[in-house]
Short mmCIF file of C-alpha atoms and ligand atoms in Angstrom, two decimals:
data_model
loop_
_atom_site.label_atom_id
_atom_site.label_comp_id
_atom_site.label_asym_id
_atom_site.label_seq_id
_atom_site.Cartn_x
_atom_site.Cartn_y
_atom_site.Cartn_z
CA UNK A 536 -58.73 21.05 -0.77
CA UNK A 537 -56.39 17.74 -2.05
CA UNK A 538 -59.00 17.07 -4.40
CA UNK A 539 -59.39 20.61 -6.21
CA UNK A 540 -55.41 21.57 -6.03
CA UNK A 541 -55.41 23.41 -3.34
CA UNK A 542 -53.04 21.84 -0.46
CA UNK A 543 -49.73 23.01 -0.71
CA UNK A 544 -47.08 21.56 1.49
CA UNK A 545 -45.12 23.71 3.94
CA UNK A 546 -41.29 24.92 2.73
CA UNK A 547 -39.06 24.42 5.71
CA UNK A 548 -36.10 27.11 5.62
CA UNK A 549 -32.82 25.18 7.00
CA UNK A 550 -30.99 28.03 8.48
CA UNK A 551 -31.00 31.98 8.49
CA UNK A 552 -34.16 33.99 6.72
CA UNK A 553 -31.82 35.35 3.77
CA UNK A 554 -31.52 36.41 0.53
CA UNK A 555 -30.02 33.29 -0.60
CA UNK A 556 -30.83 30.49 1.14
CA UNK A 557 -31.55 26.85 1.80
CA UNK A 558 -35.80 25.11 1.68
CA UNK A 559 -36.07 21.64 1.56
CA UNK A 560 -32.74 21.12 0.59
CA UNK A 561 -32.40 23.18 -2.31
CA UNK A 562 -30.53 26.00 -2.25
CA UNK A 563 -32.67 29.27 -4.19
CA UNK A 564 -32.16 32.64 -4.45
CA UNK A 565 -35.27 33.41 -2.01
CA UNK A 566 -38.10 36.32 -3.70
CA UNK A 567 -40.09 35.25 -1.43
CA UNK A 568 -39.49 37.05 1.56
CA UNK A 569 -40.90 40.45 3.22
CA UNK A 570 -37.56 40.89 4.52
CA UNK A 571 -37.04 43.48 2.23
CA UNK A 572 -34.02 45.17 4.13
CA UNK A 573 -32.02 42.06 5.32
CA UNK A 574 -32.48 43.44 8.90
CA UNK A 575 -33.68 40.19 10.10
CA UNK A 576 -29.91 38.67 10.08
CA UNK A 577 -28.26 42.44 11.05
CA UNK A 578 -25.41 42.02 13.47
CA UNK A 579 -26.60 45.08 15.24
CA UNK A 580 -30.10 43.64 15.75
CA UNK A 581 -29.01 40.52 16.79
CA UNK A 582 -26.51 42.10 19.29
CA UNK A 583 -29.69 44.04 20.91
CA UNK A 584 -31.47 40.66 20.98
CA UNK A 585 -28.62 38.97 22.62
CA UNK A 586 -28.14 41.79 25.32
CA UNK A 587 -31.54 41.74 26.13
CA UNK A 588 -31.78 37.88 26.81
CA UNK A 589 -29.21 38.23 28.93
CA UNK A 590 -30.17 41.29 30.91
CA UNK A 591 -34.04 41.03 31.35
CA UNK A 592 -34.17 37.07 30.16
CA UNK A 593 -36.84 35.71 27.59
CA UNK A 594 -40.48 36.34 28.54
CA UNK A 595 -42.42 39.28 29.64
CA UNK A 596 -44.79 37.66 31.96
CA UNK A 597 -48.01 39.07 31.34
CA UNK A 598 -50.18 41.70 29.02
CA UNK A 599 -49.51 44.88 29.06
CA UNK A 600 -51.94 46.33 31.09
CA UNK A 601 -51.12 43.97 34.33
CA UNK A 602 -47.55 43.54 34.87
CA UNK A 603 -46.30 42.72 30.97
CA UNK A 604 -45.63 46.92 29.94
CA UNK A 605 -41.53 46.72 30.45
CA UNK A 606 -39.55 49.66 30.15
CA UNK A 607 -38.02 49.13 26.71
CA UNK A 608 -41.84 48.31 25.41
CA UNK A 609 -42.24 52.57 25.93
CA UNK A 610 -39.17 53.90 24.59
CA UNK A 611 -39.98 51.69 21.20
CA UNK A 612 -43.09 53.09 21.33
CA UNK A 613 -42.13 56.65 21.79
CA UNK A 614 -39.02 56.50 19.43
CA UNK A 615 -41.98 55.04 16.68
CA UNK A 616 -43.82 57.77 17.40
CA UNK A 617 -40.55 60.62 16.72
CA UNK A 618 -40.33 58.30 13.49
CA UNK A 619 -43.97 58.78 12.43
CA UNK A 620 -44.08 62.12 12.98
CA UNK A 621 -47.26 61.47 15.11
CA UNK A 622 -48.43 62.16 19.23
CA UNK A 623 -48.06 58.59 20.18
CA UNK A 624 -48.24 54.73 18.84
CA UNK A 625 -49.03 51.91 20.56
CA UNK A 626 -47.16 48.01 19.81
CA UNK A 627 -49.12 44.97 19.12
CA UNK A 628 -47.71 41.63 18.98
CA UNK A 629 -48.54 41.65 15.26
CA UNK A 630 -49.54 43.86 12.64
CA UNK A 631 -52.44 41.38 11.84
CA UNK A 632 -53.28 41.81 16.04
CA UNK A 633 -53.18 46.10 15.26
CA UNK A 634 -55.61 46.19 12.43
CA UNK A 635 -57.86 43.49 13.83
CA UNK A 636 -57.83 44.93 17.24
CA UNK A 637 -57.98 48.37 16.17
CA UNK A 638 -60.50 48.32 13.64
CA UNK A 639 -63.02 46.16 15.87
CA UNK A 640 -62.13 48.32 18.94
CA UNK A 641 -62.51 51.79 16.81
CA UNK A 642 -65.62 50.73 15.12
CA UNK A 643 -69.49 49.50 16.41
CA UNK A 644 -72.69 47.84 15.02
CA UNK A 645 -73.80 51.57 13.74
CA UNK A 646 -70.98 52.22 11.70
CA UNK A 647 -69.74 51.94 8.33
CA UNK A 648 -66.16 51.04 7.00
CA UNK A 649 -65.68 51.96 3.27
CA UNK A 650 -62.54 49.73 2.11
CA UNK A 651 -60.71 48.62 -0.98
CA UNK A 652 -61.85 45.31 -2.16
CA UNK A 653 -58.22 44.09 -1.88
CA UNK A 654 -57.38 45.39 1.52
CA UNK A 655 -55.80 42.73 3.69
CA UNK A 656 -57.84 40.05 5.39
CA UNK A 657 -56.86 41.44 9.11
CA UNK A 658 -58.60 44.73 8.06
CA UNK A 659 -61.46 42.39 6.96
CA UNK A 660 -61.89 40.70 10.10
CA UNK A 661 -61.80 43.67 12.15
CA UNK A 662 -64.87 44.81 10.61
CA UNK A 663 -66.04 41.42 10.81
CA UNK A 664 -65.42 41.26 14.67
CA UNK A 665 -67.04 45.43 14.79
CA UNK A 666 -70.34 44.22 13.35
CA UNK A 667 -70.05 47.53 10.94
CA UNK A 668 -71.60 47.75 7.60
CA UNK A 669 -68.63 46.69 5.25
CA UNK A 670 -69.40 49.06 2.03
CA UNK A 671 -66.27 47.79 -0.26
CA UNK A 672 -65.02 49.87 -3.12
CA UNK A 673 -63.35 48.43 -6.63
CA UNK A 674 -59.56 48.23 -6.33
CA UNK A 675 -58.35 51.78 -5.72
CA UNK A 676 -61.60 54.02 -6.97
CA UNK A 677 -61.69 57.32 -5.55
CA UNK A 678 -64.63 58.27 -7.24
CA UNK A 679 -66.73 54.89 -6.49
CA UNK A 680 -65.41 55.42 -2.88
CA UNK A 681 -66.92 59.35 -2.84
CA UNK A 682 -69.95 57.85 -4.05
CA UNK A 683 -70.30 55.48 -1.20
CA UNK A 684 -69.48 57.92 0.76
CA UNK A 685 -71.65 60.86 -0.49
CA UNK A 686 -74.90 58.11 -0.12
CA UNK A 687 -74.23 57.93 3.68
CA UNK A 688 -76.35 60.12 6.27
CA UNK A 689 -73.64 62.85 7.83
CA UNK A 690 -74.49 62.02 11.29
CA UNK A 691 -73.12 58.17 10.49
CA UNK A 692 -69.84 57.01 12.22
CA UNK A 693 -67.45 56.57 8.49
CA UNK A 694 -63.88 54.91 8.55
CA UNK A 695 -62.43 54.75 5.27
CA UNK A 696 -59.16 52.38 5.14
CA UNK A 697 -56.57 51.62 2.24
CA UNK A 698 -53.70 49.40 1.99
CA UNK A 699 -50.66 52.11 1.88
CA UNK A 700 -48.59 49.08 -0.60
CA UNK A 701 -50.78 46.26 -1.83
CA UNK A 702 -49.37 42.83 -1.13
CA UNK A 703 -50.34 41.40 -4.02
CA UNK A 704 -49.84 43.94 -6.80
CA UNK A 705 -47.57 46.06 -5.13
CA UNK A 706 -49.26 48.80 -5.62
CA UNK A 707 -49.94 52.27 -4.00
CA UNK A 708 -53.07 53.26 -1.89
CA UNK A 709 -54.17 56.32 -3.75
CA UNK A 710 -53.42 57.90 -0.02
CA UNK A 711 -53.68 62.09 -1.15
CA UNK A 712 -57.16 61.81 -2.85
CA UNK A 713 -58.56 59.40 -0.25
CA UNK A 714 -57.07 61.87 2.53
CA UNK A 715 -59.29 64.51 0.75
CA UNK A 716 -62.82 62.47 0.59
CA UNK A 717 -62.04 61.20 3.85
CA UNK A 718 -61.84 65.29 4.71
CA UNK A 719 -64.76 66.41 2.65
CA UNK A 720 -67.57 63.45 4.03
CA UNK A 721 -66.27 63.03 7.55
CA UNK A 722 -64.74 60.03 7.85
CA UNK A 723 -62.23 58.45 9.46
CA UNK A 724 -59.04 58.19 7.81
CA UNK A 725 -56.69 54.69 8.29
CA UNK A 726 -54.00 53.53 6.00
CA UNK A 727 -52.47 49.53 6.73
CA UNK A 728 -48.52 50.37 6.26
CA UNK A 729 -47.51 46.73 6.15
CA UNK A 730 -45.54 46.85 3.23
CA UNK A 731 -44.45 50.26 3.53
CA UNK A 732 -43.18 49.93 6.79
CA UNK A 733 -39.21 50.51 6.42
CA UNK A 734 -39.76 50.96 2.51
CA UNK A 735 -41.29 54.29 1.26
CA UNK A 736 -41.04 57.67 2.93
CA UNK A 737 -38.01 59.35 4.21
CA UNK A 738 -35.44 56.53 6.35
CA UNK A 739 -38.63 53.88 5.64
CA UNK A 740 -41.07 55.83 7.94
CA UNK A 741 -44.23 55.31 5.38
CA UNK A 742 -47.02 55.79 2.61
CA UNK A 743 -47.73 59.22 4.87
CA UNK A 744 -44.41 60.49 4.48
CA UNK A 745 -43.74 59.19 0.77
CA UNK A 746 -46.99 61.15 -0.44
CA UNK A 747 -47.02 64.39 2.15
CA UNK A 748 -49.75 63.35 3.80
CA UNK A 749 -49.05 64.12 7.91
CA UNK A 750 -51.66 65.08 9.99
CA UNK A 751 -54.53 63.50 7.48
CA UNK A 752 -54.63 60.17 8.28
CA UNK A 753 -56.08 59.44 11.68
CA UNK A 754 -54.97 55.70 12.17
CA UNK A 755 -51.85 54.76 10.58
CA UNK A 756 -50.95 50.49 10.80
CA UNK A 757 -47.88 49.47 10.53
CA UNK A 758 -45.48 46.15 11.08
CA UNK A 759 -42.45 45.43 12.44
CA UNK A 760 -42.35 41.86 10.74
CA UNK A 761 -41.43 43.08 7.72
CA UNK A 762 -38.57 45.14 6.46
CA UNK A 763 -38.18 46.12 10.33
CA UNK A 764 -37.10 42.30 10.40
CA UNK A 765 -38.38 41.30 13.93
CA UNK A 766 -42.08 41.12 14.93
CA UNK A 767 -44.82 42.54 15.88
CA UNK A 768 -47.32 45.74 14.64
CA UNK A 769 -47.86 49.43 15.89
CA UNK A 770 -50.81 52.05 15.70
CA UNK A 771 -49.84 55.55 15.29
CA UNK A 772 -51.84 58.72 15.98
CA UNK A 773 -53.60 60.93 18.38
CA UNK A 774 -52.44 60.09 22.18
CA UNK A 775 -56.12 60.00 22.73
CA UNK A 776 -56.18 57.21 20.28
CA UNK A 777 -53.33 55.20 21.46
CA UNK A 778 -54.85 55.78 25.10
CA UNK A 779 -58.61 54.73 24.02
CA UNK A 780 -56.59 51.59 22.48
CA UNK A 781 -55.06 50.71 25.63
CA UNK A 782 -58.36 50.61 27.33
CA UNK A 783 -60.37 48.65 24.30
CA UNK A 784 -58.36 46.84 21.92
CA UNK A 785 -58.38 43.17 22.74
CA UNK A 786 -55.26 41.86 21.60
CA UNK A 787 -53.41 44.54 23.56
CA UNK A 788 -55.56 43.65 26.63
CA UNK A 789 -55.84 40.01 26.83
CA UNK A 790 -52.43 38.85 25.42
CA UNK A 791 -49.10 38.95 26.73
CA UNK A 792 -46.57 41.10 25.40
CA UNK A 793 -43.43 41.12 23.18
CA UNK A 794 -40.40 39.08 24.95
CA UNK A 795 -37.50 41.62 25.16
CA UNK A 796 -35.35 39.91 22.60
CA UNK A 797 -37.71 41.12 20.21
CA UNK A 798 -38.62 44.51 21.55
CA UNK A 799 -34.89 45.43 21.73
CA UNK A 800 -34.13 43.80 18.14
CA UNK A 801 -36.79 46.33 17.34
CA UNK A 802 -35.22 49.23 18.86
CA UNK A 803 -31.90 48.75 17.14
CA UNK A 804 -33.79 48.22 13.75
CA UNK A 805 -34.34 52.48 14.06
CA UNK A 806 -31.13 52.82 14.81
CA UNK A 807 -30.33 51.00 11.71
CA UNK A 808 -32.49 53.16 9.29
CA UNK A 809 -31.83 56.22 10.86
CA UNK A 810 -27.78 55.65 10.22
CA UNK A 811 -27.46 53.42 7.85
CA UNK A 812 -29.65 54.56 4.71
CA UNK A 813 -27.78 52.69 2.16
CA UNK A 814 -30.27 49.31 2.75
CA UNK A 815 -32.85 51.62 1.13
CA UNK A 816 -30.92 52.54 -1.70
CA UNK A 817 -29.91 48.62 -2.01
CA UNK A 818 -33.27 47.75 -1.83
CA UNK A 819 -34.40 50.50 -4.67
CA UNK A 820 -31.63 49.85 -6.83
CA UNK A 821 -32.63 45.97 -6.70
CA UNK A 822 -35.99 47.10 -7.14
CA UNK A 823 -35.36 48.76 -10.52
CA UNK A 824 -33.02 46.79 -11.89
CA UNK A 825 -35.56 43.35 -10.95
CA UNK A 826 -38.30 45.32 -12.50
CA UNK A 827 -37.11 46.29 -15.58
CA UNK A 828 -35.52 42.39 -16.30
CA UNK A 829 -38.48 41.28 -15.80
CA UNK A 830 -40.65 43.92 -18.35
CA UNK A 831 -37.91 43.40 -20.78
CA UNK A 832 -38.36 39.84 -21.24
CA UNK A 833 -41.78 40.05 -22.14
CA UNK A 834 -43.96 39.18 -18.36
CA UNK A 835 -47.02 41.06 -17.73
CA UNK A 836 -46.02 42.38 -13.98
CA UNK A 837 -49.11 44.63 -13.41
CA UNK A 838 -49.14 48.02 -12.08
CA UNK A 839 -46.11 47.16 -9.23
CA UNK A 840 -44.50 51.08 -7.98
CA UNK A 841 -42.77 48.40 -4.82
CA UNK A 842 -40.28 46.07 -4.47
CA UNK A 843 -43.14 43.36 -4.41
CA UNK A 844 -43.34 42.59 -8.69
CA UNK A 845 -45.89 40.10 -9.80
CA UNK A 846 -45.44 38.14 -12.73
CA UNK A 847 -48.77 37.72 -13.96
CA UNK A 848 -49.65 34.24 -15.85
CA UNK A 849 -53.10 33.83 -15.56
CA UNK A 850 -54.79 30.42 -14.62
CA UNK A 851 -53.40 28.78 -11.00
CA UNK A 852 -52.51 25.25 -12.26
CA UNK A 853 -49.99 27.51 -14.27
CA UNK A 854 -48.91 29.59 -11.59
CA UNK A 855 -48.19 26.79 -9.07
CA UNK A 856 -45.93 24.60 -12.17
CA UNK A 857 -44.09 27.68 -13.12
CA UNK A 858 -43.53 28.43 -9.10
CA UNK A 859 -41.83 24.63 -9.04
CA UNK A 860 -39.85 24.79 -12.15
CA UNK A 861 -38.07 27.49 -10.85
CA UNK A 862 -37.74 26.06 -7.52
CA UNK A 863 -36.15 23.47 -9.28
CA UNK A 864 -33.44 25.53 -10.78
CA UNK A 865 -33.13 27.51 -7.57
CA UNK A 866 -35.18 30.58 -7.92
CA UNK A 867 -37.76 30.56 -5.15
CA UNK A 868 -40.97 32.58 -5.94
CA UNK A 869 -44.48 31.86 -4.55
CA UNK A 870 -47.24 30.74 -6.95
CA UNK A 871 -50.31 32.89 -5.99
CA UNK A 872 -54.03 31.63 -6.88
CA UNK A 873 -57.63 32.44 -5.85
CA UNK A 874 -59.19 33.25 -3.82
CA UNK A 875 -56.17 35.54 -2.59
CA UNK A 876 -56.17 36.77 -6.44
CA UNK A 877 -58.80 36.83 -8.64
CA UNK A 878 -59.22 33.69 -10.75
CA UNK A 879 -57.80 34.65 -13.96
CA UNK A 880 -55.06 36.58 -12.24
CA UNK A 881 -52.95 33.84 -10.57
CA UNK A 882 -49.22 34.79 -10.14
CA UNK A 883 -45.78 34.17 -8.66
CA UNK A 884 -45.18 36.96 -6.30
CA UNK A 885 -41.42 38.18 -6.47
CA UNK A 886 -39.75 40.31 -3.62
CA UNK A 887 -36.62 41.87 -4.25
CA UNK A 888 -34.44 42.51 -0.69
CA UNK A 889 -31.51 45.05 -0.08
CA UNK A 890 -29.16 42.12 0.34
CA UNK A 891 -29.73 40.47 -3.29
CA UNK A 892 -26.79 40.63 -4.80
CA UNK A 893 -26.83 41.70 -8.53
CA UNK A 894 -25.67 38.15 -9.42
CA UNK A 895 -28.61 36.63 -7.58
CA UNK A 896 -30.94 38.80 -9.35
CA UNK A 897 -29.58 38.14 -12.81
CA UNK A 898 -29.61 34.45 -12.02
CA UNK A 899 -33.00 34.67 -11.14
CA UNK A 900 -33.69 36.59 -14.43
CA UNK A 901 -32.26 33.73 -16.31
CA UNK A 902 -34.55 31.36 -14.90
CA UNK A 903 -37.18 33.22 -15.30
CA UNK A 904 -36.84 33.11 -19.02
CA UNK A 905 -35.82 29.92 -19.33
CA UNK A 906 -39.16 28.81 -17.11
CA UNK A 907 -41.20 30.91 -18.77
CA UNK A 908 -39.91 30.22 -22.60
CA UNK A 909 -40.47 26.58 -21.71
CA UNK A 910 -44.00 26.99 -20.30
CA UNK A 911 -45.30 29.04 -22.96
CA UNK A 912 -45.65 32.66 -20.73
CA UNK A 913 -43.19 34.50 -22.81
CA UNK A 914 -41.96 33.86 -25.94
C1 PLP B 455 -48.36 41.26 6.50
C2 PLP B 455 -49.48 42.21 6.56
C3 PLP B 455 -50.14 42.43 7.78
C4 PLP B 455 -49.84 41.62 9.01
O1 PLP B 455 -48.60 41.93 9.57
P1 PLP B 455 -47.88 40.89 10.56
O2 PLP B 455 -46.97 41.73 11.36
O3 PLP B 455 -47.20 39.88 9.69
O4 PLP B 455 -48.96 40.26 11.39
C5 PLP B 455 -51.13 43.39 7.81
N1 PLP B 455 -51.47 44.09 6.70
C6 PLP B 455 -50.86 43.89 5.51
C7 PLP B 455 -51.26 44.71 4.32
C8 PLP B 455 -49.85 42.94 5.40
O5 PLP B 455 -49.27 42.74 4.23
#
């Protein structure tokens, strides 16, 4: 990996996860974080984290279904499931722990999973760990996805899954036209809500919400590492689902559950977006504003509807010097190469949070041009 470009050194974050912030020594405006609502630094969430240490101290003790399943680790679970509009969900101590452990738990040798060729890698190695037939689709084709789907015998058990936000285009799942193949052939219907998560849909609640979608999607993923600002990843559904997970999904069996700091932290997150909707409007209002800059100077940023904008450049040797030039001048955006992108499609990744200020952003827009003027990627 030295040899071909490949090994990138870790960034080491001196202090607090925010907007602004110090790696390495270098202070940047940081677009590199999934943090999207600042709720990882929220007073009220670290007040519930605090409380909790103190009450109930800082482990759990064992998995869930032994002696691990504390008190607090059902009322998140039921108040995720009044959020989701759904029977009942069911916490994982990662999002990348829900989808593997719910796809490989859901699915069997004599099934098929029909997903988007740039669903995330957990989703990919829960089919790897079912042993289902992997039928993958181009990038967001409903009709190559109804063909797949249409070639299958009727009697076959069919899960067809879609990123709700793509991470690397920041994009939407084409969730209402899926929902209706899904509908028409059968098949199971799961949407990954990793990005969404605290983002789209009413107070943050999802890709389901945002497009109208409740009561057609059968498995919905989402994470609470993300804008929620703690850690961890839920499955909501059917309470026969959440119960059949319980009794099969591995993660959930065989390792130990969330410490309360972070359950708690998690708890007071809802509170958060349920009273205090102005983070969403922050993060929007950054969101356009970002956007726009960025068009107006001349990048090519894809087909982003999110707060996650690429700025597309092309080859990775590119990518990566563009990513460290603006490091330099203290804009931190991630270079992004293959084989997470396709070759010719390398990028820096930019995230916009709710607690950007305006100055930050325009700074950041300055660079940009600057960087880009002098490497050639705008004129
Ligand atoms: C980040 C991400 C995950 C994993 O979530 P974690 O809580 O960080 O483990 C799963 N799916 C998608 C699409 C993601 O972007």
């Amino acid at each position: 990996m030295k040899e071909q470009g490949l090994y990138r050194k870790l960034r080491v974050l001196e202090g607090a996860a925010a907007a602004h912030c110090t790696f390495d020594h270098t202070s940047v405006v940081n677009l590199s974080s999934n943090n999207y609502l600042g709720l990882a630094t929220h007073p009220r969430l670290k007040q519930a984290a605090l409380e909790a240490v103190a009450k109930y101290g800082v482990g759990s003790g064992a998995v869930r279904t032994i002696s691990g399943t504390m008190e607090m680790h059902i009322e998140l679970e039921r108040r995720l499931a009044a959020f989701k509009h759904v029977e009942s969900v069911v916490v994982f101590q990662s999002g990348f722990a829900a989808n593997a452990g719910t796809v490989s738990a859901v699915l069997s040798k004599d099934d098929v999973v029909i997903s988007d060729e740039l669903n995330h890698a957990s989703i990919i190695d829960g089919c790897r760990l079912s042993r289902a037939a992997i039928k993958v689709f181009p990038h967001k084709d409903v009709d190559a996805a109804r063909q797949i789907l249409k070639n299958l015998p009727a009697s076959q058990r069919k899960i067809l899954i879609t990123d709700g936000v793509f991470s690397m285009e920041g994009d939407l799942g084409p969730l209402p036209e899926l929902c209706t193949i899904a509908e028409e052939y059968g098949a199971i219907m799961m949407v990954d809500d990793a990005h969404a998560s605290g983002v789209f849909g009413t107070n943050g609640s999802g890709t389901v919400d945002h497009f109208k979608c409740h009561g057609r999607v059968d498995i919905q993923v989402g994470t609470l590492s993300k804008a929620i600002g703690v850690l961890g990843g839920y499955v909501a559904g059917t309470g026969a689902l959440v119960d059949f997970l319980y009794h099969r999904a591995r993660p959930f069996l065989f390792s130990t559950s969330h410490p309360p700091a972070v359950t708690a932290a998690c708890i007071a997150a809802l509170d958060v977006l349920e009273s205090e909707p102005e983070w969403l409007d922050r993060l929007w209002d950054n969101t356009r504003f970002f956007k726009a800059g960025l068009k107006s100077l001349g990048f090519n940023t894809g087909l982003s509807e999110s707060p996650i904008t690429p700025v597309i450049v092309g080859q990775a040797a590119l990518a990566a010097k563009m990513s460290d030039a603006l490091f330099a001048q203290g804009v931190f955006a991630q270079s992004i190469g293959f084989p997470t992108v396709a070759r010719d499609q390398a990028r820096l990744r930019t995230i916009v949070a709710a607690t950007h200020t305006k100055e930050d952003l325009q700074y950041a827009l300055d660079m940009f041009a600057r960087v880009g003027r002098e490497l050639g990627v705008i004129n």
